[in-house]
Short mmCIF file of C-alpha atoms and ligand atoms in Angstrom, two decimals:
data_model
loop_
_atom_site.label_atom_id
_atom_site.label_comp_id
_atom_site.label_asym_id
_atom_site.label_seq_id
_atom_site.Cartn_x
_atom_site.Cartn_y
_atom_site.Cartn_z
CA MET A 1 82.84 53.15 101.29
CA SER A 2 83.77 54.76 97.96
CA LYS A 3 87.32 56.04 97.68
CA GLU A 4 88.17 59.69 96.98
CA GLN A 5 90.75 60.67 94.39
CA ILE A 6 93.91 62.56 95.33
CA ILE A 7 94.61 64.75 92.31
CA ILE A 8 98.32 64.71 91.51
CA PHE A 9 99.38 68.12 90.21
CA ASP A 10 102.95 67.95 88.95
CA THR A 11 104.91 71.19 88.84
CA THR A 12 108.34 69.82 87.83
CA LEU A 13 108.23 71.88 84.63
CA ARG A 14 107.37 75.11 86.49
CA ASP A 15 108.45 75.17 90.16
CA GLY A 16 110.93 72.33 89.49
CA GLU A 17 112.52 74.35 86.73
CA GLN A 18 113.10 77.11 89.29
CA SER A 19 115.75 74.85 90.93
CA PRO A 20 119.11 76.50 90.34
CA GLY A 21 120.59 74.89 87.23
CA ALA A 22 117.44 72.99 86.21
CA SER A 23 116.41 75.01 83.17
CA MET A 24 115.16 72.85 80.30
CA ASN A 25 114.61 73.63 76.64
CA THR A 26 111.31 73.15 74.81
CA LYS A 27 112.17 69.75 73.34
CA GLU A 28 113.26 68.44 76.71
CA LYS A 29 110.07 69.76 78.30
CA ILE A 30 107.94 68.00 75.69
CA GLN A 31 109.67 64.67 76.37
CA ILE A 32 109.13 65.17 80.10
CA ALA A 33 105.48 66.17 79.70
CA MET A 34 104.82 63.03 77.66
CA GLN A 35 106.51 60.94 80.35
CA LEU A 36 104.46 62.66 83.08
CA GLU A 37 101.34 61.76 81.13
CA ARG A 38 102.50 58.12 80.99
CA LEU A 39 103.11 58.30 84.74
CA GLY A 40 99.44 59.26 85.10
CA VAL A 41 99.66 62.72 86.64
CA ASP A 42 96.31 64.49 86.54
CA VAL A 43 97.59 68.02 86.02
CA ILE A 44 100.86 69.09 84.39
CA GLU A 45 101.88 72.63 85.27
CA ALA A 46 103.85 73.18 82.09
CA GLY A 47 105.29 76.59 82.95
CA PHE A 48 104.57 80.25 83.45
CA ALA A 49 103.51 81.53 80.03
CA ALA A 50 104.13 85.23 80.64
CA ALA A 51 107.63 84.64 82.03
CA SER A 52 109.37 84.43 78.64
CA PRO A 53 108.71 83.57 74.99
CA GLY A 54 110.54 80.27 75.65
CA ASP A 55 108.13 79.37 78.46
CA PHE A 56 105.15 80.31 76.30
CA GLU A 57 106.38 78.16 73.41
CA ALA A 58 107.02 75.14 75.64
CA ILE A 59 103.56 75.30 77.24
CA ASN A 60 101.92 75.74 73.85
CA LYS A 61 103.73 72.74 72.35
CA ILE A 62 102.96 70.60 75.39
CA ALA A 63 99.29 71.62 75.07
CA GLN A 64 99.36 70.25 71.51
CA VAL A 65 100.73 66.81 72.38
CA VAL A 66 99.36 65.93 75.82
CA LYS A 67 95.92 64.34 75.63
CA ASN A 68 95.03 62.75 78.97
CA SER A 69 96.47 65.08 81.59
CA THR A 70 95.21 68.63 82.13
CA VAL A 71 97.75 71.18 80.92
CA CYS A 72 98.09 74.21 83.16
CA SER A 73 99.93 77.53 83.04
CA LEU A 74 100.75 79.66 86.04
CA ALA A 75 99.75 83.35 85.92
CA ARG A 76 100.07 86.16 88.43
CA ALA A 77 96.82 87.98 89.12
CA LEU A 78 97.53 90.31 86.21
CA GLU A 79 95.65 90.76 82.97
CA ARG A 80 98.65 90.11 80.69
CA ASP A 81 99.70 86.99 82.61
CA ILE A 82 96.22 85.54 82.32
CA THR A 83 95.77 86.27 78.63
CA GLU A 84 99.22 84.81 77.86
CA ALA A 85 98.40 81.70 79.91
CA ALA A 86 95.08 81.32 78.07
CA LYS A 87 96.77 81.62 74.66
CA ALA A 88 99.53 79.17 75.57
CA ILE A 89 97.19 76.39 76.77
CA GLU A 90 94.59 77.02 74.08
CA PRO A 91 95.27 73.80 72.05
CA ALA A 92 95.03 71.50 75.09
CA ALA A 93 92.33 68.86 75.34
CA LYS A 94 91.98 69.65 79.05
CA LYS A 95 93.23 73.02 80.28
CA ARG A 96 93.59 75.01 83.47
CA ILE A 97 94.73 78.50 84.43
CA HIS A 98 96.43 78.72 87.80
CA THR A 99 96.46 82.28 89.10
CA PHE A 100 97.88 83.49 92.38
CA ILE A 101 98.51 86.45 94.64
CA ALA A 102 100.21 86.65 98.02
CA THR A 103 97.98 86.69 101.09
CA SER A 104 100.38 86.88 104.05
CA PRO A 105 100.78 90.21 105.90
CA ILE A 106 104.52 90.32 105.16
CA HIS A 107 104.03 89.77 101.40
CA MET A 108 101.03 92.13 101.12
CA GLU A 109 102.82 94.95 102.96
CA TYR A 110 106.37 94.70 101.63
CA LYS A 111 106.12 92.95 98.27
CA LEU A 112 102.72 93.92 96.90
CA LYS A 113 102.28 97.15 98.89
CA MET A 114 98.54 96.46 98.86
CA THR A 115 95.84 96.33 101.52
CA PRO A 116 93.99 93.04 102.12
CA ASP A 117 90.88 94.50 100.41
CA GLN A 118 92.90 95.42 97.33
CA VAL A 119 94.36 91.89 97.26
CA ILE A 120 90.87 90.34 97.34
CA LYS A 121 89.75 92.66 94.53
CA LYS A 122 92.75 91.72 92.37
CA ALA A 123 92.22 88.01 93.04
CA VAL A 124 88.54 88.20 92.04
CA GLU A 125 89.36 90.16 88.87
CA ALA A 126 92.01 87.58 87.95
CA VAL A 127 89.73 84.59 88.46
CA SER A 128 86.85 86.28 86.61
CA LEU A 129 89.11 87.07 83.65
CA ALA A 130 90.50 83.51 83.60
CA LYS A 131 86.93 82.13 83.58
CA ASN A 132 86.40 83.83 80.19
CA PHE A 133 88.96 81.43 78.73
CA VAL A 134 88.64 78.19 80.70
CA ASP A 135 86.25 76.59 83.12
CA ASP A 136 89.00 75.03 85.22
CA VAL A 137 90.56 77.86 87.25
CA GLU A 138 92.81 77.33 90.26
CA PHE A 139 93.56 80.10 92.72
CA SER A 140 96.60 80.07 95.02
CA CYS A 141 97.02 82.11 98.20
CA GLU A 142 100.78 82.54 97.98
CA ASP A 143 102.43 82.19 101.40
CA ALA A 144 99.21 80.73 102.85
CA GLY A 145 101.42 79.10 105.50
CA ARG A 146 102.01 82.54 107.03
CA SER A 147 98.59 84.01 106.26
CA ASP A 148 95.77 84.77 108.67
CA ILE A 149 93.20 81.97 108.57
CA GLY A 150 90.29 84.45 108.63
CA PHE A 151 91.71 86.22 105.58
CA LEU A 152 92.26 82.88 103.80
CA LYS A 153 88.57 82.10 104.35
CA ASP A 154 87.46 85.53 103.08
CA ILE A 155 89.58 85.48 99.92
CA SER A 156 88.61 81.87 99.21
CA ASP A 157 84.91 82.75 99.47
CA ALA A 158 85.41 85.62 97.04
CA VAL A 159 87.34 83.65 94.39
CA ILE A 160 85.05 80.62 94.65
CA GLU A 161 82.15 82.99 94.02
CA ALA A 162 84.08 84.24 90.94
CA GLY A 163 84.45 80.66 89.67
CA ALA A 164 87.66 79.14 91.13
CA LYS A 165 87.33 75.36 91.37
CA THR A 166 90.54 74.66 93.30
CA ILE A 167 91.91 76.60 96.25
CA ASN A 168 95.62 76.02 96.73
CA LEU A 169 97.19 76.84 100.09
CA PRO A 170 100.97 76.85 99.59
CA ASP A 171 103.50 76.76 102.38
CA THR A 172 105.66 78.90 100.11
CA VAL A 173 108.60 79.26 102.50
CA GLY A 174 108.38 75.74 103.95
CA ILE A 175 108.05 76.89 107.55
CA ARG A 176 105.03 74.91 108.77
CA LEU A 177 105.04 71.74 110.87
CA PRO A 178 102.75 68.81 109.99
CA ASN A 179 100.27 69.45 112.82
CA GLU A 180 99.98 73.12 111.79
CA ILE A 181 99.29 72.24 108.14
CA GLY A 182 96.77 69.63 109.29
CA ASP A 183 95.02 72.23 111.42
CA MET A 184 94.92 74.82 108.59
CA ILE A 185 93.52 72.28 106.11
CA ALA A 186 90.91 71.00 108.59
CA GLN A 187 89.64 74.55 109.19
CA MET A 188 89.60 75.42 105.49
CA ARG A 189 87.90 72.15 104.63
CA GLU A 190 85.20 72.80 107.15
CA HIS A 191 84.70 76.32 105.81
CA ILE A 192 84.81 75.51 102.08
CA GLY A 193 83.03 72.16 102.19
CA THR A 194 82.39 70.86 98.68
CA ARG A 195 82.46 74.30 97.02
CA ALA A 196 86.08 73.78 95.82
CA ILE A 197 88.90 71.26 95.97
CA ILE A 198 91.53 72.07 98.56
CA SER A 199 95.10 71.76 97.40
CA VAL A 200 98.51 72.04 99.07
CA HIS A 201 101.91 73.01 97.71
CA ASN A 202 104.57 72.41 100.34
CA HIS A 203 108.13 73.61 100.04
CA ASN A 204 110.85 71.65 101.71
CA ASP A 205 112.94 74.23 103.55
CA LEU A 206 112.74 72.26 106.82
CA GLY A 207 112.63 68.89 105.06
CA LEU A 208 108.90 68.59 105.85
CA GLY A 209 107.34 68.98 102.39
CA VAL A 210 106.22 65.35 102.10
CA ALA A 211 105.16 64.99 105.76
CA ASN A 212 103.11 68.18 105.45
CA SER A 213 101.43 66.95 102.26
CA ILE A 214 100.53 63.62 103.87
CA GLU A 215 99.09 65.41 106.88
CA ALA A 216 97.08 67.66 104.54
CA ILE A 217 95.57 64.59 102.87
CA LYS A 218 94.55 63.24 106.28
CA HIS A 219 92.69 66.48 106.94
CA GLY A 220 90.88 66.77 103.63
CA ALA A 221 93.23 68.14 100.95
CA ARG A 222 92.37 66.41 97.67
CA GLN A 223 95.01 67.90 95.38
CA ILE A 224 98.74 67.67 96.02
CA GLU A 225 101.22 69.84 94.16
CA CYS A 226 104.58 68.16 93.92
CA THR A 227 107.63 67.52 91.71
CA ILE A 228 109.68 64.57 90.54
CA ASN A 229 112.84 64.10 92.62
CA GLY A 230 111.58 66.94 94.85
CA LEU A 231 113.01 69.60 92.52
CA GLY A 232 111.91 73.18 93.06
CA GLU A 233 112.71 76.63 94.31
CA ARG A 234 115.44 76.65 97.04
CA ALA A 235 115.20 73.33 98.99
CA GLY A 236 112.57 72.13 96.53
CA ASN A 237 108.98 70.89 96.70
CA ALA A 238 107.38 67.80 98.16
CA ALA A 239 108.53 64.81 96.07
CA LEU A 240 105.77 63.18 94.02
CA GLU A 241 107.29 59.70 94.27
CA GLU A 242 107.49 59.84 98.08
CA ILE A 243 103.89 60.96 98.54
CA VAL A 244 102.48 58.45 96.06
CA MET A 245 104.46 55.53 97.48
CA ALA A 246 103.58 56.50 101.07
CA LEU A 247 99.87 56.33 100.12
CA LYS A 248 100.41 53.01 98.35
CA VAL A 249 102.64 51.27 100.90
CA ARG A 250 100.50 52.49 103.80
CA LYS A 251 97.15 51.74 102.22
CA ASP A 252 96.10 50.42 105.63
CA VAL A 253 96.05 54.07 106.80
CA PHE A 254 94.94 55.63 103.48
CA SER A 255 92.24 53.12 102.56
CA ASP A 256 89.78 55.91 101.66
CA VAL A 257 91.87 57.58 98.92
CA TYR A 258 93.59 56.66 95.65
CA THR A 259 95.77 58.28 92.95
CA ASN A 260 95.88 57.65 89.20
CA ILE A 261 99.66 57.24 89.24
CA ASN A 262 101.13 54.21 87.51
CA THR A 263 103.92 53.63 90.01
CA LYS A 264 105.88 51.51 87.51
CA GLU A 265 106.66 54.75 85.66
CA ILE A 266 108.16 56.45 88.74
CA TYR A 267 111.73 55.26 88.26
CA PRO A 268 111.87 55.92 84.48
CA THR A 269 110.47 59.42 85.09
CA SER A 270 112.96 60.15 87.83
CA ARG A 271 115.87 59.01 85.63
CA MET A 272 114.65 61.10 82.70
CA ILE A 273 114.47 64.24 84.85
CA ALA A 274 117.94 63.57 86.32
CA SER A 275 119.35 63.02 82.86
CA VAL A 276 117.81 66.17 81.36
CA THR A 277 118.60 68.52 84.27
CA GLY A 278 121.93 66.97 85.30
CA ILE A 279 120.60 67.06 88.89
CA GLU A 280 120.94 63.60 90.43
CA PRO A 281 118.80 62.71 93.44
CA GLN A 282 121.00 62.28 96.51
CA PRO A 283 122.09 58.60 96.82
CA ASN A 284 120.05 58.03 99.97
CA LYS A 285 116.95 59.79 98.57
CA ALA A 286 113.77 57.87 99.42
CA ILE A 287 112.25 55.77 96.60
CA VAL A 288 114.53 56.79 93.70
CA GLY A 289 118.00 57.29 95.24
CA LYS A 290 120.75 54.98 94.01
CA ASN A 291 120.92 53.33 97.45
CA ALA A 292 117.17 53.04 98.04
CA PHE A 293 117.36 49.25 97.52
CA ALA A 294 121.04 48.67 98.35
CA HIS A 295 121.47 46.39 101.33
CA GLU A 296 125.00 46.93 102.62
CA SER A 297 125.28 45.22 105.98
CA GLY A 298 125.78 41.47 106.09
CA ILE A 299 122.84 41.00 108.43
CA HIS A 300 120.54 42.86 106.04
CA GLN A 301 121.85 41.02 102.97
CA ASP A 302 121.32 37.71 104.71
CA GLY A 303 117.76 38.69 105.65
CA VAL A 304 116.85 39.89 102.14
CA LEU A 305 118.24 36.72 100.56
CA LYS A 306 116.11 34.60 102.88
CA HIS A 307 112.95 36.70 102.59
CA LYS A 308 112.90 40.07 100.79
CA GLU A 309 110.31 41.68 103.03
CA THR A 310 112.66 41.43 106.02
CA TYR A 311 114.19 44.74 104.93
CA GLU A 312 112.30 45.85 101.80
CA ILE A 313 108.95 47.57 102.33
CA PHE A 314 108.13 47.45 98.61
CA SER A 315 109.81 45.86 95.65
CA PRO A 316 111.95 47.82 93.15
CA GLU A 317 109.66 46.48 90.39
CA GLU A 318 106.75 48.44 91.89
CA ILE A 319 108.45 51.70 90.86
CA GLY A 320 109.64 50.30 87.53
CA LEU A 321 113.19 49.50 88.59
CA ASN A 322 113.74 46.14 86.95
CA LYS A 323 117.30 45.07 87.59
CA GLU A 324 117.29 42.51 84.76
CA ASP A 325 116.45 45.30 82.31
CA THR A 326 119.37 47.54 83.11
CA LEU A 327 121.96 45.69 81.01
CA ILE A 328 120.77 46.14 77.50
CA LEU A 329 122.08 46.72 74.01
CA GLY A 330 125.51 45.99 72.55
CA LYS A 331 127.42 46.75 69.36
CA HIS A 332 125.40 44.28 67.28
CA SER A 333 122.04 45.79 68.19
CA GLY A 334 120.14 47.29 65.27
CA ARG A 335 118.33 50.58 64.79
CA ALA A 336 114.90 49.06 65.45
CA ALA A 337 115.96 47.58 68.79
CA PHE A 338 117.61 50.87 69.70
CA LYS A 339 114.46 52.86 68.85
CA ASP A 340 112.26 50.40 70.71
CA LYS A 341 114.44 50.62 73.83
CA LEU A 342 114.45 54.44 73.73
CA GLU A 343 110.67 54.43 73.49
CA LYS A 344 110.47 52.11 76.49
CA LEU A 345 112.61 54.63 78.37
CA GLY A 346 110.10 57.33 77.45
CA PHE A 347 111.90 59.10 74.60
CA SER A 348 110.27 59.66 71.24
CA LEU A 349 112.84 61.22 68.93
CA ASN A 350 112.17 62.38 65.39
CA ASP A 351 113.99 60.62 62.51
CA GLU A 352 116.91 63.02 62.45
CA GLU A 353 117.42 62.93 66.22
CA LEU A 354 117.11 59.16 66.19
CA GLN A 355 119.70 58.78 63.45
CA SER A 356 122.19 60.99 65.24
CA ALA A 357 121.59 59.21 68.58
CA PHE A 358 122.01 55.85 66.85
CA GLU A 359 125.33 56.89 65.31
CA ARG A 360 126.55 57.97 68.71
CA PHE A 361 125.30 54.72 70.19
CA LYS A 362 127.33 52.73 67.65
CA GLU A 363 130.45 54.78 68.39
CA LEU A 364 129.92 54.17 72.09
CA ALA A 365 129.25 50.46 71.61
CA ASP A 366 132.62 50.14 69.84
CA LYS A 367 134.38 51.36 72.95
CA LYS A 368 132.10 50.12 75.71
CA LYS A 369 130.98 46.51 75.83
CA ASP A 370 127.93 46.86 78.05
CA ILE A 371 125.51 49.70 77.50
CA TYR A 372 123.06 50.45 80.30
CA ASP A 373 119.74 52.28 80.43
CA ASP A 374 121.40 55.36 81.90
CA ASP A 375 123.90 55.45 78.99
CA LEU A 376 120.97 55.48 76.59
CA ARG A 377 119.11 58.16 78.52
CA ALA A 378 122.24 60.29 78.42
CA LEU A 379 122.60 59.71 74.66
CA ALA A 380 118.95 60.57 74.06
CA THR A 381 118.90 63.72 76.18
CA SER A 382 122.18 65.08 74.83
CA ASN A 383 120.57 64.67 71.44
CA ILE A 384 117.61 66.95 72.10
CA THR A 385 119.43 70.22 72.53
CA GLY A 386 116.65 72.10 70.77
CA ILE A 387 119.28 74.51 69.48
CA GLU A 388 119.74 74.78 65.77
CA SER A 389 122.91 75.98 64.07
CA ALA A 390 124.91 75.66 67.26
CA TYR A 391 128.68 75.70 67.69
CA GLU A 392 129.83 72.12 67.52
CA LEU A 393 133.07 70.54 68.73
CA LYS A 394 134.83 68.77 65.88
CA ALA A 395 138.22 67.86 67.35
CA LEU A 396 140.25 68.28 70.49
CA GLN A 397 143.93 67.60 70.92
CA LEU A 398 145.74 68.04 74.21
CA MET A 399 149.50 68.60 74.40
CA ASP A 400 151.43 66.67 77.00
CA SER A 401 151.61 68.99 79.96
CA THR A 402 154.10 66.99 82.03
CA GLY A 403 156.45 69.68 83.25
CA GLY A 404 155.36 72.01 80.44
CA VAL A 405 152.59 74.48 79.78
CA PRO A 406 149.14 72.86 79.46
CA SER A 407 147.84 73.52 75.96
CA ALA A 408 144.98 72.47 73.71
CA ALA A 409 144.14 72.56 70.00
CA VAL A 410 140.41 72.82 69.31
CA THR A 411 138.40 72.60 66.09
CA ILE A 412 134.85 73.97 66.16
CA ALA A 413 132.14 74.03 63.49
CA LEU A 414 130.57 77.48 63.49
CA PRO A 415 126.85 78.19 63.15
CA ASP A 416 127.42 79.03 59.46
CA GLY A 417 128.91 75.56 58.84
CA SER A 418 132.57 76.60 58.45
CA GLU A 419 135.22 75.13 60.75
CA VAL A 420 137.86 76.91 62.80
CA THR A 421 140.94 75.48 64.50
CA ASP A 422 142.93 77.32 67.13
CA ALA A 423 145.31 76.47 69.96
CA GLY A 424 145.86 78.02 73.36
CA ILE A 425 147.45 77.58 76.76
CA GLY A 426 146.02 77.72 80.27
CA ASP A 427 146.70 77.20 83.97
CA GLY A 428 145.60 73.58 83.58
CA THR A 429 144.36 71.41 80.73
CA ILE A 430 140.69 72.30 81.21
CA ASP A 431 141.56 75.98 81.45
CA ALA A 432 143.51 75.69 78.17
CA VAL A 433 140.52 74.04 76.46
CA PHE A 434 138.00 76.61 77.72
CA LYS A 435 140.26 79.58 76.90
CA THR A 436 140.77 78.31 73.35
CA ILE A 437 137.02 77.90 72.90
CA ASP A 438 136.58 81.47 74.19
CA ARG A 439 139.06 82.71 71.57
CA ILE A 440 137.43 80.90 68.69
CA THR A 441 133.93 81.99 69.67
CA ASP A 442 134.93 85.50 70.77
CA THR A 443 133.44 85.14 74.23
CA HIS A 444 134.75 85.19 77.76
CA GLY A 445 133.22 82.67 80.10
CA VAL A 446 133.82 82.55 83.85
CA LEU A 447 133.55 78.98 85.14
CA MET A 448 131.32 78.96 88.24
CA ASP A 449 130.95 75.21 88.74
CA TYR A 450 132.35 72.03 87.21
CA LYS A 451 131.08 68.50 87.92
CA VAL A 452 132.01 65.18 86.42
CA LYS A 453 130.24 61.89 87.04
CA SER A 454 130.19 58.50 85.44
CA VAL A 455 126.86 57.67 83.81
CA SER A 456 126.98 53.93 84.45
CA GLN A 457 129.42 51.36 85.72
CA GLY A 458 132.64 50.01 84.18
CA LYS A 459 136.16 51.32 83.57
CA ASN A 460 135.17 52.82 80.25
CA ALA A 461 131.96 54.40 81.51
CA LEU A 462 130.57 57.49 79.81
CA ALA A 463 131.61 60.67 81.61
CA SER A 464 128.90 63.26 82.07
CA VAL A 465 130.27 66.74 82.71
CA THR A 466 128.13 69.65 83.88
CA VAL A 467 129.49 73.18 83.86
CA GLN A 468 127.99 76.42 85.00
CA VAL A 469 129.44 79.39 83.17
CA ALA A 470 128.81 83.14 83.38
CA PHE A 471 129.30 84.74 79.98
CA ASN A 472 128.18 88.13 81.21
CA GLN A 473 128.64 89.23 84.80
CA ASP A 474 125.27 91.01 84.82
CA GLU A 475 123.34 87.90 83.83
CA PRO A 476 122.80 84.54 85.55
CA ALA A 477 125.25 81.75 84.76
CA VAL A 478 124.10 79.09 82.29
CA ILE A 479 124.43 75.33 82.48
CA GLY A 480 125.94 73.04 79.86
CA HIS A 481 126.19 69.25 79.74
CA GLY A 482 128.70 67.16 77.82
CA LEU A 483 128.94 63.44 77.34
CA SER A 484 131.85 61.30 76.21
CA ILE A 485 133.99 58.38 77.22
CA ASP A 486 136.78 60.94 77.38
CA THR A 487 136.40 63.42 80.26
CA MET A 488 138.21 66.23 78.44
CA LEU A 489 136.01 65.87 75.36
CA ALA A 490 132.93 65.84 77.62
CA SER A 491 134.22 69.02 79.31
CA ALA A 492 134.71 70.83 76.00
CA LYS A 493 131.23 69.79 74.85
CA ALA A 494 129.69 70.94 78.13
CA TYR A 495 131.36 74.35 77.84
CA LEU A 496 130.18 74.76 74.24
CA GLY A 497 126.71 73.59 75.29
CA ALA A 498 126.56 76.36 77.90
CA LEU A 499 127.70 78.91 75.31
CA ASN A 500 125.12 77.68 72.78
CA SER A 501 122.33 78.01 75.36
CA TYR A 502 123.48 81.47 76.37
CA LEU A 503 123.61 82.74 72.78
CA SER A 504 120.46 80.98 71.68
CA MET A 505 118.44 82.41 74.58
CA ARG A 506 119.43 85.85 73.30
CA GLY A 507 118.84 85.04 69.64
CA LEU A 508 122.52 85.67 68.91
CA LEU A 509 123.63 82.30 67.64
CA LYS A 510 123.24 82.79 63.92
CA LYS A 511 124.78 86.26 63.88
CA ARG A 512 128.19 85.26 65.16
CA THR A 513 131.33 85.03 63.02
CA PRO A 514 134.83 83.74 63.88
CA SER A 515 137.30 86.16 65.37
CA SER A 516 140.52 84.15 65.13
CA GLY A 517 141.95 80.81 64.12
CA CYS A 518 142.06 79.21 60.71
CA THR A 519 139.11 77.96 58.69
CA ILE A 520 139.54 74.44 57.39
O1 LIG B 601 105.42 78.35 96.37
C1 LIG B 601 104.43 78.96 95.92
O2 LIG B 601 103.70 79.66 96.63
C2 LIG B 601 104.17 78.85 94.51
C3 LIG B 601 102.86 79.42 94.04
C4 LIG B 601 103.03 80.25 92.81
C5 LIG B 601 101.86 78.33 93.87
O3 LIG B 601 104.94 78.26 93.77
ZN1 LIG B 602 106.28 76.95 94.95
#
């Protein structure tokens, strides 16, 4: 019996980016798209072109570099969304427009304020317009999980007639149980037959995203929309790595299907996404969590030592986690070895980025004897800020606060290249640092969240600090990451990183001038 392909549609760069705090810049998205291509995903949903000029630019650049995977843009069933999507993906070797409209009674009545007939008309217009630009058009019935099955059949018939090749049935609010998804897919499969590919997109609000996707495959879905590390809106989407490994490990059950995923790229991809977004998978996360292969109890350790399969259902090597590879370069390693290792980790930096990452690597290697893969990933990602002419931390000096007032002296290079030094006090050392940065940059940030974690092991491990700062109470808070062996330095860098992102998103970076402090 010939096997059928399960198309893996990755939406880490679109739905995944909708995770609170997961926004990525264009350069980061390009690195991720290239890694997703190496992983073997069939379709990369690179963003939502009409959402912002930044989204458009990222999709367009990804369309220029990705060759093997299909590059897709999301578009509401609106003329402008579809034309923007078409323009953004234009350079791609393989391209798709993914258009959608809500089909559940609650969404049609309260959100769209449209009748079911009007919704069908809009959907058909959208698909017909998209077909003028690309052959590969996907149509999604948003909130299919709460839609009437008869209506799903009617709208699917209409959009297939207009040219849609894939019908996606998202459980947008993650409310369905596996048997219910299985039933919906079986009915739709019977109705649609071979006229279009049936796809699912399961959110994880009840923790059932992966189970629902697996059940959908059993009942005939042949495209799965998913994200790395399960990122996504609210509780996230079904995790790519869990679905793919379930199909692989349980090939006894799924002998009739296959995916194009190179599972050895799962772990490197997961680490890259965690490093770029600052969102670590929970330690006990299936497949890629830090503890996924940690055997803690004596009985388990004894069993694994005697025969691995006693407690391991697949080997770490199958997902590209090679323990012997994790301890890598040291202070005597050269530029070529450094570049080679970064490429193996999935990063291709330009000459300037490489030089700056290498200098930082040498500085780190002076202080830290063993440098691990995660250290390098952190160095590489903190090097692809994508922001030119940013504020840059030059020096930080903290006054001894024992019994006194916590204070900090900060030197910052301004976007115009000049340097400013100023000092300030605060309720604690971090407060003093942030307040002084505010004074130099003439801003006022409100710290919403502060996280510090060590990147790898060892007493002198790199500290990775993530801050979430609101620079304007009417706008969403922005995220900044900072990296250093010194936690305070990492904190100052993270705060400046958040400020740089905030100003750059508004095109304000180059216009700013110092308001206080002395230029040196
Ligand atoms: O969850 C959802 O319904 C979506 C669609 C836009 C596919 O993300
Ligand atoms: Zn979604």
